[in-house]
mmCIF file of C-alpha atoms in Angstrom:
data_model
loop_
_atom_site.group_PDB
_atom_site.id
_atom_site.type_symbol
_atom_site.label_atom_id
_atom_site.label_comp_id
_atom_site.label_asym_id
_atom_site.label_seq_id
_atom_site.Cartn_x
_atom_site.Cartn_y
_atom_site.Cartn_z
ATOM 1 C CA UNK A 1 97.172 100.832 112.399
ATOM 2 C CA UNK A 2 93.747 99.111 113.895
ATOM 3 C CA UNK A 3 90.797 99.731 112.098
ATOM 4 C CA UNK A 4 87.338 97.921 112.785
ATOM 5 C CA UNK A 5 85.817 95.989 109.991
ATOM 6 C CA UNK A 6 83.349 97.510 107.779
ATOM 7 C CA UNK A 7 81.129 97.547 104.738
ATOM 8 C CA UNK A 8 83.066 98.679 102.021
ATOM 9 C CA UNK A 9 86.339 100.385 101.093
ATOM 10 C CA UNK A 10 88.158 102.095 104.221
ATOM 11 C CA UNK A 11 90.510 105.170 102.751
ATOM 12 C CA UNK A 12 93.277 106.319 104.884
ATOM 13 C CA UNK A 13 94.810 109.205 104.165
ATOM 14 C CA UNK A 14 98.238 110.158 105.392
ATOM 15 C CA UNK A 15 99.355 114.361 105.420
ATOM 16 C CA UNK A 16 102.291 115.950 106.378
ATOM 17 C CA UNK A 17 103.214 119.750 106.920
ATOM 18 C CA UNK A 18 104.392 122.057 109.043
ATOM 19 C CA UNK A 19 103.023 122.594 112.393
ATOM 20 C CA UNK A 20 100.687 126.015 112.343
ATOM 21 C CA UNK A 21 103.215 127.446 114.651
ATOM 22 C CA UNK A 22 105.860 126.490 112.353
ATOM 23 C CA UNK A 23 107.786 124.848 115.621
ATOM 24 C CA UNK A 24 107.315 121.537 114.193
ATOM 25 C CA UNK A 25 105.677 119.146 111.726
ATOM 26 C CA UNK A 26 102.230 117.922 112.257
ATOM 27 C CA UNK A 27 101.871 114.372 110.640
ATOM 28 C CA UNK A 28 97.987 113.303 110.527
ATOM 29 C CA UNK A 29 96.313 109.788 109.597
ATOM 30 C CA UNK A 30 92.613 109.787 108.930
ATOM 31 C CA UNK A 31 90.250 107.000 107.823
ATOM 32 C CA UNK A 32 86.558 107.342 106.890
ATOM 33 C CA UNK A 33 86.171 103.948 109.066
ATOM 34 C CA UNK A 34 83.285 103.356 111.959
ATOM 35 C CA UNK A 35 84.817 106.177 114.352
ATOM 36 C CA UNK A 36 84.330 105.740 117.840
ATOM 37 C CA UNK A 37 81.767 106.599 120.211
ATOM 38 C CA UNK A 38 83.389 109.767 122.331
ATOM 39 C CA UNK A 39 82.816 107.395 125.676
ATOM 40 C CA UNK A 40 85.004 105.050 123.933
ATOM 41 C CA UNK A 41 87.899 107.887 122.976
ATOM 42 C CA UNK A 42 87.681 109.160 126.042
ATOM 43 C CA UNK A 43 88.758 105.651 127.549
ATOM 44 C CA UNK A 44 91.437 105.199 124.768
ATOM 45 C CA UNK A 45 92.901 108.465 125.631
ATOM 46 C CA UNK A 46 93.027 107.946 129.442
ATOM 47 C CA UNK A 47 94.727 104.403 128.684
ATOM 48 C CA UNK A 48 92.070 102.693 130.649
ATOM 49 C CA UNK A 49 90.865 100.865 127.363
ATOM 50 C CA UNK A 50 93.812 98.502 126.295
ATOM 51 C CA UNK A 51 94.128 97.094 122.737
ATOM 52 C CA UNK A 52 93.766 93.624 121.652
ATOM 53 C CA UNK A 53 96.724 91.959 120.031
ATOM 54 C CA UNK A 54 100.426 92.770 120.668
ATOM 55 C CA UNK A 55 100.219 96.620 119.499
ATOM 56 C CA UNK A 56 102.202 99.091 121.486
ATOM 57 C CA UNK A 57 99.240 101.583 122.231
ATOM 58 C CA UNK A 58 98.455 104.959 121.379
ATOM 59 C CA UNK A 59 98.844 106.455 125.212
ATOM 60 C CA UNK A 60 102.399 104.509 125.412
ATOM 61 C CA UNK A 61 103.712 106.519 122.222
ATOM 62 C CA UNK A 62 102.108 109.306 123.714
ATOM 63 C CA UNK A 63 104.059 109.511 126.698
ATOM 64 C CA UNK A 64 107.294 108.717 124.882
ATOM 65 C CA UNK A 65 106.882 111.585 123.057
ATOM 66 C CA UNK A 66 106.208 113.906 125.697
ATOM 67 C CA UNK A 67 109.212 112.706 127.479
ATOM 68 C CA UNK A 68 111.688 112.968 124.653
ATOM 69 C CA UNK A 69 110.651 116.295 123.256
ATOM 70 C CA UNK A 70 108.383 117.963 125.919
ATOM 71 C CA UNK A 71 104.460 118.706 126.768
ATOM 72 C CA UNK A 72 104.239 120.809 123.179
ATOM 73 C CA UNK A 73 104.459 117.188 121.347
ATOM 74 C CA UNK A 74 102.445 113.941 121.255
ATOM 75 C CA UNK A 75 99.290 112.819 119.787
ATOM 76 C CA UNK A 76 95.702 113.892 119.688
ATOM 77 C CA UNK A 77 92.642 111.818 118.458
ATOM 78 C CA UNK A 78 89.253 113.189 117.141
ATOM 79 C CA UNK A 79 87.051 110.526 115.986
ATOM 80 C CA UNK A 80 82.835 110.635 115.410
ATOM 81 C CA UNK A 81 80.872 107.506 115.264
ATOM 82 C CA UNK A 82 79.786 106.475 111.717
ATOM 83 C CA UNK A 83 82.382 109.371 110.004
ATOM 84 C CA UNK A 84 86.176 107.945 110.705
ATOM 85 C CA UNK A 85 89.135 108.594 112.712
ATOM 86 C CA UNK A 86 91.864 111.308 112.815
ATOM 87 C CA UNK A 87 95.218 111.410 114.666
ATOM 88 C CA UNK A 88 97.420 113.785 114.559
ATOM 89 C CA UNK A 89 101.231 113.206 115.628
ATOM 90 C CA UNK A 90 103.521 116.509 116.276
ATOM 91 C CA UNK A 91 106.983 116.050 116.503
ATOM 92 C CA UNK A 92 109.925 118.842 116.482
ATOM 93 C CA UNK A 93 111.707 120.109 113.684
ATOM 94 C CA UNK A 94 115.434 120.505 113.615
ATOM 95 C CA UNK A 95 115.287 123.818 111.634
ATOM 96 C CA UNK A 96 119.251 124.069 111.148
ATOM 97 C CA UNK A 97 119.107 120.464 109.406
ATOM 98 C CA UNK A 98 115.224 120.912 108.121
ATOM 99 C CA UNK A 99 114.560 117.553 109.213
ATOM 100 C CA UNK A 100 112.201 116.087 111.777
ATOM 101 C CA UNK A 101 114.137 115.199 115.313
ATOM 102 C CA UNK A 102 113.662 111.692 116.335
#
């Protein structure tokens, strides 16, 4: 998890629930950090913005999820500058076992 420096306490919320259509599980990670400008978010989602360090990268994670489970699953990101960022991960649910398929 990466977060730009900020003044004050950063709060990170993690929430998991059944997806609204019941076809998978939705995991949300949200923070109250500095957020991102819309143009930065677009570059990040397209893979044009390369993260610093040795992180795997959100684009790579998105592509792997879609390859393994199909186009219905993957990541989505919402961010507002000055308000924080929310990353939503959608994975399939093995209904017979009641477990996330990974």
